[in-house]
Every structure is written in C-alpha cells, then in structure tokens.
CSV table of C-alpha atoms in Angstrom, one decimal:
chain,number,residue,atom,x,y,z
A,1,MET,CA,-18.2,23.4,-7.6
A,2,SER,CA,-21.7,24.6,-5.9
A,3,PHE,CA,-21.8,20.6,-4.2
A,4,LEU,CA,-18.1,21.5,-3.9
A,5,SER,CA,-17.5,24.0,-2.1
A,6,CYS,CA,-16.6,23.5,2.3
A,7,PRO,CA,-20.5,23.8,3.6
A,8,PHE,CA,-18.6,24.6,6.8
A,9,PRO,CA,-17.8,27.6,8.7
A,10,ALA,CA,-14.3,27.7,7.3
A,11,LEU,CA,-13.0,26.5,10.7
A,12,VAL,CA,-14.5,22.8,10.3
A,13,CYS,CA,-13.8,22.3,7.5
A,14,ASN,CA,-9.7,23.1,7.7
A,15,PRO,CA,-9.5,22.9,11.5
A,16,PHE,CA,-6.4,24.0,10.9
A,17,GLY,CA,-6.3,26.2,8.9
A,18,LEU,CA,-6.3,29.4,11.1
A,19,ALA,CA,-3.4,28.4,13.7
A,20,ARG,CA,-1.8,27.9,10.0
A,21,ASP,CA,-2.5,31.9,9.0
A,22,GLY,CA,-1.9,32.8,12.5
A,23,ILE,CA,1.2,30.6,12.4
A,24,TYR,CA,2.1,31.6,8.4
A,25,GLY,CA,1.4,35.5,9.3
A,26,LEU,CA,4.1,35.3,12.6
A,27,LEU,CA,6.6,33.8,10.3
A,28,ALA,CA,6.4,35.4,7.0
A,29,ALA,CA,6.9,39.0,9.2
A,30,ILE,CA,10.5,37.4,10.6
A,31,VAL,CA,12.0,34.9,7.9
A,32,PRO,CA,11.4,35.4,3.7
A,33,GLU,CA,9.3,33.8,2.1
A,34,PRO,CA,10.3,30.1,0.7
A,35,LEU,CA,11.2,29.8,4.3
A,36,PRO,CA,7.1,30.3,5.9
A,37,THR,CA,5.9,27.6,3.5
A,38,VAL,CA,8.3,25.2,4.0
A,39,ALA,CA,7.9,25.4,7.3
A,40,LEU,CA,3.9,25.5,7.4
A,41,THR,CA,4.9,21.4,4.8
A,42,VAL,CA,6.9,20.2,7.7
A,43,LEU,CA,5.1,21.1,10.5
A,44,GLY,CA,1.4,20.4,8.4
A,45,ILE,CA,4.0,16.0,6.9
A,46,ALA,CA,4.7,16.1,11.1
A,47,MET,CA,1.1,16.4,12.5
A,48,LEU,CA,-0.3,13.5,9.0
A,49,ILE,CA,2.1,11.4,10.4
A,50,ALA,CA,1.1,11.6,13.9
A,51,ILE,CA,-2.0,10.7,13.0
A,52,ILE,CA,-1.4,8.2,11.0
A,53,ALA,CA,0.8,6.2,13.6
A,54,LEU,CA,-1.9,7.1,16.1
A,55,THR,CA,-4.5,5.1,13.9
A,56,VAL,CA,-2.8,2.6,13.3
A,57,MET,CA,-2.4,1.3,17.3
A,58,SER,CA,-6.6,2.3,16.6
A,59,GLN,CA,-5.8,-0.4,13.4
A,60,VAL,CA,-4.2,-3.0,15.2
A,61,TRP,CA,-6.4,-2.9,17.9
A,62,VAL,CA,-9.9,-2.7,16.1
A,63,GLU,CA,-8.8,-6.0,13.7
A,64,ARG,CA,-7.8,-8.1,17.1
A,65,ARG,CA,-10.7,-7.4,18.8
A,66,ALA,CA,-12.4,-8.1,15.3
A,67,VAL,CA,-11.0,-11.1,14.7
A,68,ALA,CA,-10.8,-12.4,18.2
A,69,PHE,CA,-15.0,-12.0,17.9
A,70,LEU,CA,-14.9,-13.6,14.6
A,71,GLN,CA,-13.4,-16.8,15.4
A,72,GLU,CA,-15.4,-16.4,19.2
A,73,ARG,CA,-12.6,-15.5,20.7
A,74,LEU,CA,-11.9,-13.4,23.0
A,75,GLY,CA,-9.2,-11.4,21.8
A,76,PRO,CA,-7.3,-8.7,24.1
A,77,ASN,CA,-9.0,-6.9,27.0
A,78,ARG,CA,-6.9,-7.3,29.7
A,79,VAL,CA,-5.1,-3.6,28.8
A,80,GLY,CA,-6.5,-0.2,30.0
A,81,PRO,CA,-10.8,-0.3,29.2
A,82,ALA,CA,-11.5,-3.7,26.7
A,83,GLY,CA,-8.0,-3.2,26.2
A,84,VAL,CA,-7.7,-0.4,23.9
A,85,LEU,CA,-4.5,0.1,26.2
A,86,GLN,CA,-3.4,-3.0,24.6
A,87,SER,CA,-1.2,-1.3,21.3
A,88,VAL,CA,0.0,0.7,24.1
A,89,ALA,CA,1.6,-2.0,26.0
A,90,ASP,CA,2.7,-3.3,23.3
A,91,VAL,CA,4.6,-0.6,21.2
A,92,LEU,CA,6.3,0.5,24.6
A,93,LYS,CA,7.6,-3.4,25.0
A,94,LEU,CA,8.9,-3.5,22.1
A,95,LEU,CA,10.8,-0.1,22.6
A,96,LEU,CA,12.6,-2.1,25.6
A,97,LYS,CA,13.6,-5.4,23.2
A,98,GLU,CA,17.2,-6.7,22.2
A,99,ASP,CA,17.7,-5.3,18.7
A,100,LEU,CA,19.3,-9.0,17.1
A,101,ILE,CA,20.8,-8.8,14.5
A,102,PRO,CA,22.3,-12.3,13.2
A,103,PHE,CA,26.4,-11.9,13.3
A,104,LYS,CA,25.1,-14.2,9.5
A,105,ALA,CA,23.2,-11.4,8.4
A,106,ASP,CA,23.9,-8.5,5.6
A,107,ARG,CA,24.4,-6.1,8.3
A,108,ALA,CA,23.8,-2.7,6.7
A,109,THR,CA,20.7,-4.4,4.2
A,110,PHE,CA,19.3,-5.8,7.1
A,111,VAL,CA,20.0,-2.6,9.3
A,112,VAL,CA,18.7,-0.4,6.5
A,113,ALA,CA,15.4,-2.6,5.2
A,114,PRO,CA,13.1,-1.7,7.8
A,115,LEU,CA,12.9,1.8,6.8
A,116,VAL,CA,12.4,0.9,3.3
A,117,VAL,CA,9.9,-0.9,3.8
A,118,LEU,CA,8.3,2.2,6.6
A,119,VAL,CA,9.0,5.4,4.5
A,120,PRO,CA,7.4,5.3,1.1
A,121,SER,CA,4.3,3.5,3.5
A,122,LEU,CA,4.0,7.1,5.5
A,123,SER,CA,5.0,9.4,2.1
A,124,VAL,CA,2.4,8.0,0.2
A,125,TRP,CA,-0.3,10.0,3.1
A,126,SER,CA,1.2,13.3,2.0
A,127,LEU,CA,-0.6,12.5,-1.5
A,128,ILE,CA,-4.3,11.5,0.3
A,129,PRO,CA,-6.8,14.4,0.2
A,130,TRP,CA,-8.1,15.3,3.1
A,131,GLY,CA,-10.4,17.5,1.3
A,132,PRO,CA,-11.0,20.7,-0.6
A,133,GLY,CA,-7.8,22.4,-1.1
A,134,LEU,CA,-6.2,20.1,2.5
A,135,ALA,CA,-3.4,17.9,0.9
A,136,ILE,CA,0.0,18.1,1.7
A,137,ALA,CA,1.2,17.5,-1.8
A,138,ASP,CA,-1.3,18.5,-4.6
A,139,VAL,CA,0.1,16.6,-7.9
A,140,ASN,CA,-1.2,16.5,-11.4
A,141,VAL,CA,0.0,13.5,-11.7
A,142,GLY,CA,-1.0,12.7,-8.2
A,143,ILE,CA,-2.4,8.7,-8.5
A,144,LEU,CA,1.3,7.3,-10.5
A,145,LEU,CA,3.1,9.0,-7.7
A,146,VAL,CA,1.4,7.2,-4.6
A,147,LEU,CA,1.0,4.1,-7.1
A,148,ALA,CA,4.8,4.5,-7.6
A,149,ILE,CA,5.9,5.5,-4.6
A,150,GLY,CA,3.4,2.2,-3.1
A,151,SER,CA,5.8,0.6,-5.1
A,152,PHE,CA,8.8,0.9,-2.9
A,153,THR,CA,7.5,-1.4,-0.3
A,154,THR,CA,8.4,-4.3,-2.2
A,155,LEU,CA,12.2,-3.4,-2.7
A,156,GLY,CA,12.3,-3.6,1.2
A,157,ILE,CA,11.0,-6.6,1.5
A,158,LEU,CA,12.7,-8.2,-1.2
A,159,ALA,CA,15.8,-6.6,0.6
A,160,ALA,CA,14.9,-8.0,4.4
A,161,GLY,CA,14.3,-11.3,3.3
A,162,TRP,CA,17.0,-11.6,1.0
A,163,ALA,CA,19.6,-10.0,4.7
A,164,SER,CA,18.0,-12.3,6.9
A,165,ALA,CA,19.9,-15.4,6.1
A,166,ASN,CA,17.4,-17.1,6.6
A,167,LYS,CA,16.1,-19.9,4.0
A,168,TYR,CA,13.0,-19.0,5.2
A,169,SER,CA,12.9,-15.2,5.1
A,170,LEU,CA,14.2,-15.7,1.9
A,171,LEU,CA,11.9,-17.8,0.6
A,172,GLY,CA,8.8,-15.2,1.9
A,173,GLY,CA,11.0,-12.6,0.4
A,174,MET,CA,10.7,-14.0,-3.0
A,175,ARG,CA,7.3,-14.6,-2.7
A,176,VAL,CA,6.5,-11.3,-1.9
A,177,ALA,CA,9.0,-10.1,-4.7
A,178,ALA,CA,7.1,-12.0,-7.8
A,179,GLN,CA,3.5,-11.6,-5.3
A,180,LEU,CA,3.1,-8.1,-5.6
A,181,ILE,CA,4.5,-7.7,-9.3
A,182,SER,CA,2.0,-9.4,-10.2
A,183,TYR,CA,-0.9,-8.0,-8.7
A,184,GLU,CA,1.2,-4.0,-9.2
A,185,VAL,CA,-0.4,-4.8,-12.6
A,186,PRO,CA,-3.8,-5.1,-13.0
A,187,LEU,CA,-4.3,-2.3,-9.8
A,188,VAL,CA,-2.5,-0.2,-11.6
A,189,VAL,CA,-4.6,-1.3,-14.3
A,190,SER,CA,-7.9,-1.2,-12.9
A,191,ALA,CA,-6.7,2.5,-11.1
A,192,LEU,CA,-7.3,4.1,-14.1
A,193,VAL,CA,-10.2,3.6,-14.9
A,194,PRO,CA,-11.2,6.6,-13.4
A,195,VAL,CA,-8.9,8.4,-14.0
A,196,LEU,CA,-10.2,7.1,-17.5
A,197,TRP,CA,-13.5,8.0,-16.4
A,198,ALA,CA,-12.4,11.5,-14.7
A,199,GLY,CA,-9.9,12.9,-17.7
A,200,THR,CA,-7.3,14.1,-15.4
A,201,ALA,CA,-4.4,11.8,-12.9
A,202,SER,CA,-4.5,14.5,-10.5
A,203,LEU,CA,-6.6,12.9,-6.8
A,204,GLN,CA,-8.5,16.2,-6.2
A,205,GLY,CA,-9.4,15.8,-9.7
A,206,ILE,CA,-10.3,12.7,-9.3
A,207,ILE,CA,-12.8,13.1,-6.4
A,208,GLU,CA,-14.5,16.1,-7.7
A,209,SER,CA,-15.4,14.1,-10.9
A,210,GLN,CA,-17.6,11.3,-9.0
A,211,ALA,CA,-19.6,14.8,-7.3
A,212,THR,CA,-22.8,13.4,-8.5
A,213,VAL,CA,-21.9,9.4,-9.7
A,214,TRP,CA,-18.8,7.6,-7.0
A,215,ASN,CA,-17.1,5.6,-9.8
A,216,VAL,CA,-18.3,2.5,-8.1
A,217,PHE,CA,-21.7,2.7,-9.0
A,218,VAL,CA,-21.0,4.2,-12.6
A,219,LEU,CA,-22.1,1.3,-14.4
A,220,PRO,CA,-21.7,-1.7,-15.6
A,221,VAL,CA,-17.2,-0.9,-14.6
A,222,GLY,CA,-17.8,0.7,-11.7
A,223,PRO,CA,-18.0,-2.4,-9.3
A,224,ILE,CA,-16.2,-4.8,-11.2
A,225,ALA,CA,-13.0,-2.4,-11.2
A,226,PHE,CA,-13.7,-1.4,-7.7
A,227,LEU,CA,-13.5,-4.9,-6.8
A,228,VAL,CA,-10.5,-6.1,-8.8
A,229,PHE,CA,-9.0,-2.5,-6.9
A,230,LEU,CA,-9.1,-4.4,-3.9
A,231,ILE,CA,-8.4,-8.0,-4.5
A,232,ALA,CA,-5.2,-6.6,-6.1
A,233,GLY,CA,-5.3,-4.1,-3.3
A,234,ILE,CA,-5.5,-7.1,-0.9
A,235,ALA,CA,-2.5,-8.6,-2.3
A,236,GLU,CA,-0.8,-5.5,-2.6
A,237,VAL,CA,-0.1,-5.1,1.3
A,238,ASN,CA,0.1,-9.2,2.4
A,239,ARG,CA,-2.9,-9.2,4.1
A,240,SER,CA,-5.1,-12.5,4.0
A,241,PRO,CA,-6.3,-14.7,2.1
A,242,PHE,CA,-3.4,-13.4,0.0
A,243,ASP,CA,-0.4,-13.6,3.3
A,244,LEU,CA,1.9,-16.4,1.9
A,245,PRO,CA,5.1,-14.2,2.6
A,246,GLU,CA,4.6,-14.9,6.2
A,247,ALA,CA,2.5,-17.5,5.9
A,248,GLU,CA,3.6,-19.3,9.4
A,249,SER,CA,2.1,-22.8,8.7
A,250,GLU,CA,5.3,-22.6,6.0
A,251,ILE,CA,7.7,-20.2,6.2
A,252,VAL,CA,7.7,-19.4,10.2
A,253,ALA,CA,6.6,-15.9,9.5
A,254,GLY,CA,8.8,-14.8,6.4
A,255,PHE,CA,11.0,-12.1,6.0
A,256,HIS,CA,10.3,-10.6,9.2
A,257,THR,CA,10.9,-14.0,10.9
A,258,GLU,CA,14.7,-11.9,12.3
A,259,TYR,CA,13.8,-9.2,13.3
A,260,SER,CA,12.9,-8.1,16.9
A,261,GLY,CA,12.7,-5.1,18.6
A,262,MET,CA,11.8,-1.2,16.8
A,263,ARG,CA,12.3,-2.6,13.7
A,264,PHE,CA,10.3,-5.8,13.9
A,265,ALA,CA,7.6,-3.0,14.9
A,266,LEU,CA,8.1,-0.6,12.5
A,267,PHE,CA,7.4,-3.6,9.7
A,268,PHE,CA,3.8,-4.2,12.1
A,269,LEU,CA,3.7,0.0,10.9
A,270,ALA,CA,4.3,-0.2,7.4
A,271,GLU,CA,1.5,-2.9,7.2
A,272,TYR,CA,-1.4,-1.0,9.2
A,273,SER,CA,-0.6,2.0,7.4
A,274,ASN,CA,-0.5,0.3,3.7
A,275,SER,CA,-3.7,-0.9,4.4
A,276,LEU,CA,-5.5,2.4,6.0
A,277,ALA,CA,-3.4,3.5,2.1
A,278,ILE,CA,-5.6,1.3,-0.1
A,279,GLY,CA,-8.3,2.3,1.8
A,280,ALA,CA,-8.2,5.5,1.6
A,281,LEU,CA,-6.6,5.0,-2.5
A,282,ALA,CA,-9.7,2.9,-2.9
A,283,ALA,CA,-12.4,6.0,-1.1
A,284,VAL,CA,-10.7,8.7,-3.4
A,285,LEU,CA,-10.9,6.5,-7.0
A,286,PHE,CA,-14.1,4.6,-6.9
A,287,LEU,CA,-15.8,6.0,-3.2
A,288,GLY,CA,-16.4,9.6,-4.2
A,289,GLY,CA,-13.1,10.6,-2.1
A,290,TRP,CA,-14.0,12.9,1.0
A,291,GLN,CA,-17.3,14.4,-0.5
A,292,GLY,CA,-20.8,12.8,1.6
A,293,PRO,CA,-23.1,14.8,3.7
A,294,ILE,CA,-23.5,16.5,7.0
A,295,LEU,CA,-20.2,15.5,8.5
A,296,PRO,CA,-16.8,17.3,7.3
A,297,PRO,CA,-14.8,16.5,5.1
A,298,TYR,CA,-11.8,14.7,6.2
A,299,VAL,CA,-14.1,13.2,8.4
A,300,TRP,CA,-16.0,11.0,5.7
A,301,LEU,CA,-12.2,10.6,3.9
A,302,PHE,CA,-11.3,8.4,7.4
A,303,PHE,CA,-14.7,6.6,7.6
A,304,LYS,CA,-14.7,5.4,4.1
A,305,ALA,CA,-10.4,4.3,4.3
A,306,TYR,CA,-11.4,3.1,7.7
A,307,ALA,CA,-14.8,1.4,6.6
A,308,VAL,CA,-12.2,0.0,3.5
A,309,PHE,CA,-10.2,-1.3,6.4
A,310,LEU,CA,-12.7,-3.1,8.3
A,311,ILE,CA,-13.4,-5.3,5.1
A,312,LEU,CA,-9.7,-6.6,4.9
A,313,VAL,CA,-10.2,-7.6,8.6
A,314,TRP,CA,-13.4,-8.9,8.3
A,315,ILE,CA,-12.4,-11.5,4.9
A,316,ARG,CA,-9.2,-12.1,7.2
A,317,GLY,CA,-11.2,-13.2,9.7
A,318,THR,CA,-12.9,-15.5,7.5
A,319,LEU,CA,-11.5,-16.9,4.4
A,320,PRO,CA,-8.7,-19.2,4.4
A,321,ARG,CA,-5.2,-18.4,2.5
A,322,LEU,CA,-4.7,-19.4,-1.0
A,323,ARG,CA,-2.0,-21.8,-2.3
A,324,TYR,CA,0.7,-20.2,-4.1
A,325,ASP,CA,0.0,-21.4,-7.6
A,326,GLN,CA,-3.4,-20.5,-6.6
A,327,LEU,CA,-2.4,-16.9,-6.4
A,328,MET,CA,-0.1,-16.7,-9.1
A,329,HIS,CA,-2.9,-18.1,-11.0
A,330,PHE,CA,-5.6,-15.6,-9.6
A,331,GLY,CA,-3.2,-12.7,-10.3
A,332,TRP,CA,-2.0,-13.1,-14.0
A,333,LYS,CA,-5.5,-15.8,-15.1
A,334,VAL,CA,-8.2,-13.9,-14.1
A,335,ALA,CA,-7.8,-10.7,-12.9
A,336,LEU,CA,-4.6,-8.7,-15.6
A,337,PRO,CA,-7.6,-9.5,-18.3
A,338,ILE,CA,-10.7,-8.6,-16.3
A,339,SER,CA,-9.0,-5.3,-15.9
A,340,LEU,CA,-8.1,-5.1,-19.6
A,341,VAL,CA,-11.0,-5.5,-20.2
A,342,THR,CA,-12.8,-3.5,-17.5
A,343,LEU,CA,-10.1,-1.0,-19.3
A,344,GLY,CA,-11.9,-1.1,-22.3
A,345,ALA,CA,-15.3,-1.5,-21.9
A,346,THR,CA,-14.6,1.8,-20.0
A,347,ALA,CA,-12.8,3.5,-22.9
A,348,VAL,CA,-16.1,2.5,-24.6
A,349,LEU,CA,-17.9,4.5,-22.6
A,350,VAL,CA,-16.4,7.5,-22.1
A,351,SER,CA,-16.6,7.6,-25.8
A,352,ALA,CA,-20.9,7.0,-25.4
A,353,VAL,CA,-21.7,9.2,-22.6
A,354,GLN,CA,-19.7,11.7,-22.5
A,355,GLY,CA,-18.4,12.1,-25.9
A,356,THR,CA,-14.5,12.3,-27.6
A,357,ALA,CA,-13.7,14.6,-30.1
A,358,ALA,CA,-13.4,13.3,-33.7
B,1,MET,CA,7.7,21.7,-10.0
B,2,VAL,CA,9.0,22.4,-6.6
B,3,ALA,CA,5.8,24.1,-5.3
B,4,SER,CA,3.5,20.7,-6.1
B,5,PHE,CA,6.5,18.2,-5.7
B,6,GLY,CA,8.7,19.9,-3.6
B,7,PRO,CA,6.1,19.0,-0.5
B,8,VAL,CA,6.2,15.0,-1.5
B,9,ALA,CA,10.2,15.2,-1.4
B,10,LEU,CA,9.8,17.1,1.6
B,11,ALA,CA,7.1,13.9,3.0
B,12,VAL,CA,9.9,11.4,2.5
B,13,ALA,CA,12.7,13.3,4.4
B,14,ILE,CA,10.4,13.1,7.4
B,15,ALA,CA,8.8,10.0,7.5
B,16,THR,CA,12.8,9.1,7.3
B,17,VAL,CA,12.9,10.6,10.5
B,18,PHE,CA,10.4,9.2,12.0
B,19,GLY,CA,11.4,5.5,10.7
B,20,LEU,CA,15.3,6.7,13.3
B,21,LEU,CA,14.2,8.4,15.7
B,22,PRO,CA,12.4,5.0,17.4
B,23,LEU,CA,15.3,3.4,16.4
B,24,PHE,CA,17.9,5.9,18.4
B,25,LEU,CA,15.8,5.7,21.1
B,26,SER,CA,15.3,2.0,21.6
B,27,GLY,CA,18.9,2.0,20.8
B,28,ILE,CA,19.6,4.5,23.6
B,29,ILE,CA,17.9,1.5,26.5
B,30,VAL,CA,17.5,-1.6,25.1
B,31,PRO,CA,20.5,-4.5,26.7
B,32,LYS,CA,22.8,-5.2,24.2
B,33,LYS,CA,23.6,-9.0,24.6
B,34,PRO,CA,25.0,-10.8,21.6
B,35,ASP,CA,26.0,-14.0,22.3
B,36,SER,CA,26.5,-16.8,19.6
B,37,VAL,CA,23.7,-19.1,20.2
B,38,LYS,CA,21.2,-15.7,20.3
B,39,ASN,CA,22.3,-14.4,17.3
B,40,ALA,CA,22.9,-17.3,15.7
B,41,THR,CA,20.6,-17.6,12.5
B,42,TYR,CA,16.7,-19.4,13.0
B,43,GLU,CA,17.6,-18.7,17.2
B,44,CYS,CA,15.6,-21.8,18.7
B,45,GLY,CA,14.9,-23.4,15.7
B,46,VAL,CA,15.9,-26.8,13.8
B,47,GLU,CA,19.6,-24.8,11.9
B,48,THR,CA,19.3,-24.7,8.7
B,49,ILE,CA,21.2,-26.7,5.9
B,50,GLY,CA,23.7,-25.4,3.7
B,51,PRO,CA,24.9,-21.9,1.9
B,52,THR,CA,20.8,-19.3,2.3
B,53,TYR,CA,21.4,-18.2,-1.0
B,54,ILE,CA,21.0,-21.4,-3.5
B,55,GLN,CA,19.6,-21.2,-6.7
B,56,PHE,CA,15.9,-20.6,-7.0
B,57,ARG,CA,13.7,-21.5,-9.7
B,58,THR,CA,13.6,-20.0,-12.8
B,59,PRO,CA,9.5,-19.0,-12.6
B,60,TYR,CA,10.0,-16.4,-10.1
B,61,TYR,CA,12.2,-14.5,-12.7
B,62,LEU,CA,9.2,-15.2,-15.4
B,63,TYR,CA,6.7,-13.0,-13.4
B,64,ALA,CA,9.6,-10.3,-13.6
B,65,LEU,CA,9.8,-10.4,-17.9
B,66,LEU,CA,6.7,-10.8,-17.9
B,67,PHE,CA,6.0,-7.8,-15.1
B,68,VAL,CA,8.3,-5.6,-16.9
B,69,ILE,CA,6.2,-5.3,-19.8
B,70,PHE,CA,2.5,-5.2,-18.7
B,71,ASP,CA,4.2,-2.5,-16.2
B,72,VAL,CA,5.6,-0.8,-18.9
B,73,GLU,CA,2.8,-1.1,-20.8
B,74,ALA,CA,0.4,0.7,-17.9
B,75,VAL,CA,3.0,3.8,-17.7
B,76,PHE,CA,1.8,4.2,-21.0
B,77,LEU,CA,-1.6,4.0,-20.8
B,78,PHE,CA,-1.7,6.7,-18.1
B,79,PRO,CA,-0.6,9.9,-20.4
B,80,TRP,CA,-3.3,8.1,-23.5
B,81,ALA,CA,-5.9,7.7,-20.2
B,82,VAL,CA,-6.0,11.6,-19.5
B,83,ALA,CA,-6.1,12.9,-22.9
B,84,TYR,CA,-8.7,10.0,-24.0
B,85,ARG,CA,-11.5,13.0,-24.2
B,86,GLN,CA,-9.8,15.3,-26.5
B,87,LEU,CA,-7.8,12.2,-28.8
B,88,GLY,CA,-11.4,10.5,-29.4
B,89,LEU,CA,-11.9,6.7,-31.2
B,90,PHE,CA,-8.7,7.2,-33.4
B,91,ALA,CA,-6.2,6.5,-29.6
B,92,LEU,CA,-8.5,4.2,-28.6
B,93,ALA,CA,-8.1,2.1,-32.1
B,94,GLU,CA,-3.7,3.0,-31.4
B,95,VAL,CA,-4.1,1.5,-27.8
B,96,ALA,CA,-6.7,-1.4,-28.9
B,97,ILE,CA,-3.0,-2.1,-31.1
B,98,PHE,CA,-0.4,-1.8,-28.8
B,99,ILE,CA,-2.6,-3.7,-26.4
B,100,GLY,CA,-3.2,-6.3,-28.7
B,101,LEU,CA,0.6,-6.7,-29.3
B,102,LEU,CA,1.4,-7.1,-26.2
B,103,LEU,CA,-1.3,-10.2,-25.2
B,104,VAL,CA,0.0,-12.0,-28.7
B,105,GLY,CA,3.2,-12.7,-25.7
B,106,TYR,CA,1.3,-12.7,-23.3
B,107,ALA,CA,-0.8,-15.5,-24.9
B,108,TYR,CA,1.7,-16.7,-26.3
B,109,ALA,CA,3.5,-17.1,-22.5
B,110,TRP,CA,0.5,-18.8,-21.9
B,111,ARG,CA,-0.2,-21.3,-23.9
B,112,LYS,CA,4.4,-22.2,-22.7
B,113,LYS,CA,2.9,-22.8,-19.4
B,114,ALA,CA,4.8,-19.1,-17.5
B,115,PHE,CA,1.7,-19.1,-15.5
B,116,GLU,CA,2.0,-23.0,-14.2
B,117,TRP,CA,3.3,-23.3,-10.9
B,118,THR,CA,4.5,-26.8,-10.5
C-alpha cells in the first residue's frame, strides 16, 4: 500500500477532509448517528453533481471549439473571452424557452423520459473513486453496479422516442435500443478483463491492482480490451461515429426531435455527463484510475477522464457517421468475438502469470 | 449493506431532485401559449402520413433476444472473474463449456443471417 498512500498532506489528498470532520463533529453533538453521516453524504453528492454540471458546461464549449478547429471553422467566440460563456448563455436561453409537449404525445411518458435519462447518468458518479477513500460509495460489486445503472439510460431514450408520437423520434428510439443492447455486450465483456486481472469487482480494488502496471499495458490483452471498451463506450453514449439515433441527415434529431427548453437541456446534460463517465470508467479500468505522480489523485482522475473525452471529440471531428447495418455488423461480428477471445486469453494469462489454485 | 449501497440510493434521489429543480424553475418563468399548430407533431415540418405506432421490423427483436442471452452470460461471468484465482483451471474449463454452448447459438444466429440488415 506504500504507493497507494497519499504522498501529500491529508488536506491535498482530500480537500474536504477538514471541513468534513468539522461538520461531522458539529452535527454529532446535536443529532444521533446515522443522521450526521447521511447529512455529509448528501452534501458530498450535491457537491459532486454540481462539479459534474459545471464540467459539462466546459465540455460543451471545449467540444464546439475543438470540432470547429478540426473543421477549420471558428466555433463560438463571441460570448465572453474566446466564447467561454457560450454554454452559460445557452443554458439561460433554454431555461427561458417554452416547454412544448405535442398534443399527440403520451404526456406522462414524455415528461418523465428526460429524467430517466439524466438520473442514471449522474448517479453513476457516486461510484467513481476520486482518490484513496475518496468515493461517495465504495461497493464491492462497483463495476457491475456502474454498468447496471448506466444501462437505464436506454430505457429513457426509448421512452422519449416512443412518447413523442413522431415517426422520426420513434425510429431514433428503436435504433438507440438496438444499438445500445448490441454494444452493451462487448462493453461488459471487455470490462471483465480488468476484473479478472484484479480478482475483484470493486473499483478501488481494480485501481489498486494497477499500482505498478496500468491494465492498458498488460500485454497482449490490455490494449485490445481497452480499444474494444472505448469503441463500445462511444456507441453506448451515442456519440459520433455511432450517433445513428440522432442522425440529423436521416431522422431529424431522433429521439429528442420534439423536445424543447429545459427538457432538451437535460438530454444534453445527460449525454455529456455520460461521455465523461465513460472516460472516468476507462481511466479506472485501464488507465490506473487516480494514480499518478506529483499531482493529487482527484486531479489525475479528472485529467484522464477529460483526456478520454477529448479523444471522443477528436474522433467526432474526424470520422463520418457509420451506416446502420455497418454498426450492427461491427458490434456483433467483430467487437463481440474479439472481446470474448480477449477474455479467454486473459484467463489463461492470469493462470500463467499470477498462478491459480489447483 | 446499507452503509455501502445507501449512498448510491441517496445519489439517485439527489440526482432526481437536481433534474426536477431546473424543470420547476423554468416552469415558473417560461411562457405557456400552446396552440394547435405549434404543438402539432413535427411542427414546421411535413406532416407524417398514417399512424405513428406501426409494426416494426423483426430484426430489432432478434437483437433483443440475442442480447438477453449474452448479457445474462456476462452477468454470470462476473462472479467467475472475481473468484477465478481461487477456483483455478477447472473453473476455466467450466466457463469454456458455458461460453461454448452459447457460441453454438451464436453461430446458428450468424448462419441464419440474424446479423444481416437487409
């Protein structure tokens, strides 16, 4: 554990540690136990969600500027210095827009769908460890729970497409359902590779197993599993080149064609939060999580997650959209067999390198 | 149990509140002037012909069936992956048989062109 212990004063590793102890002491004096713990957890989650929401605003700006740069355009550069306040202006605008619900739409489903997409995408963050002991929830089946919560998004998007009572939306919803379930399998199987290597499904355990070598450098299976995970992850968050569900040249805007105002904004918040979460998950599973020299752990995790997000942006700016049959073909005939073979090879590698009983 | 999974449940609750808050806030301040043109399906576009809820292509459901098989398999693989080092090569053989059985079905679906999108 020597490498894993924080190389800084406790305050740098956990900037809220001092405030946490202070608030806990104060509350414990007034109210009996579980309450102070619950109150602190609520505070922690609220702060985390606020940080993610702010990060999403930065992501939107970074993505628009980066894609503009790749395509030799200017991108947003008017609101604030270099356009940094563009996202703020967008949020304010969407906040003031009328919330249209088509008369033919299934009202209840239409209204709830954005929340069904948003809530899992934010809840997932409670399981991501930001440093040694710095996670809202440290669950021993962490990776399984992250994937389980994350897959609820499919349900919300399908509900949104169906409830809109619009053929384009319905097509988008159906496409999303088929696409997400197709790429769920390679995603989960390639996420099994680090689990197998570490011998634990806890996210902290997986990070600790990478103290000397990151999983992505465990040859020969690491890079392949990472690549499959990244491709399946891009498909899971419906980003280009796998953004068939919202292919504007074919089906307008897919499942969110009929959405406006704040509900539309919630879909976008969820999409960018999911993109960063895939980055964080890739960092945890393959890139050593919060481990790194000099800088504090949470900075490392944030950097790694953001770096993966930037790769996603780069891919979006470079590659054209796939055709639907190509998408399904790749998911089932290429990604799935590769991930299964990688898993088998990892099992053999674990036996050979780490040794197994019997 | 509660100590480790409780925070996740709390996170779900707080995320719900976080989603409802801006909806509530914008619900107070936004204009509300619905009319039959503005709230029509695909407003400002060409009206769609016929009912929206039509029958869908069966390949979508084939994918759903295949997904159920492989996702259940993946869930079964998690406990195996965690306990693999204690179980040893016997478990590897068992899992190879388990996946092998599924691969027969996979090969069958492939031969029957379930993955073709024509």
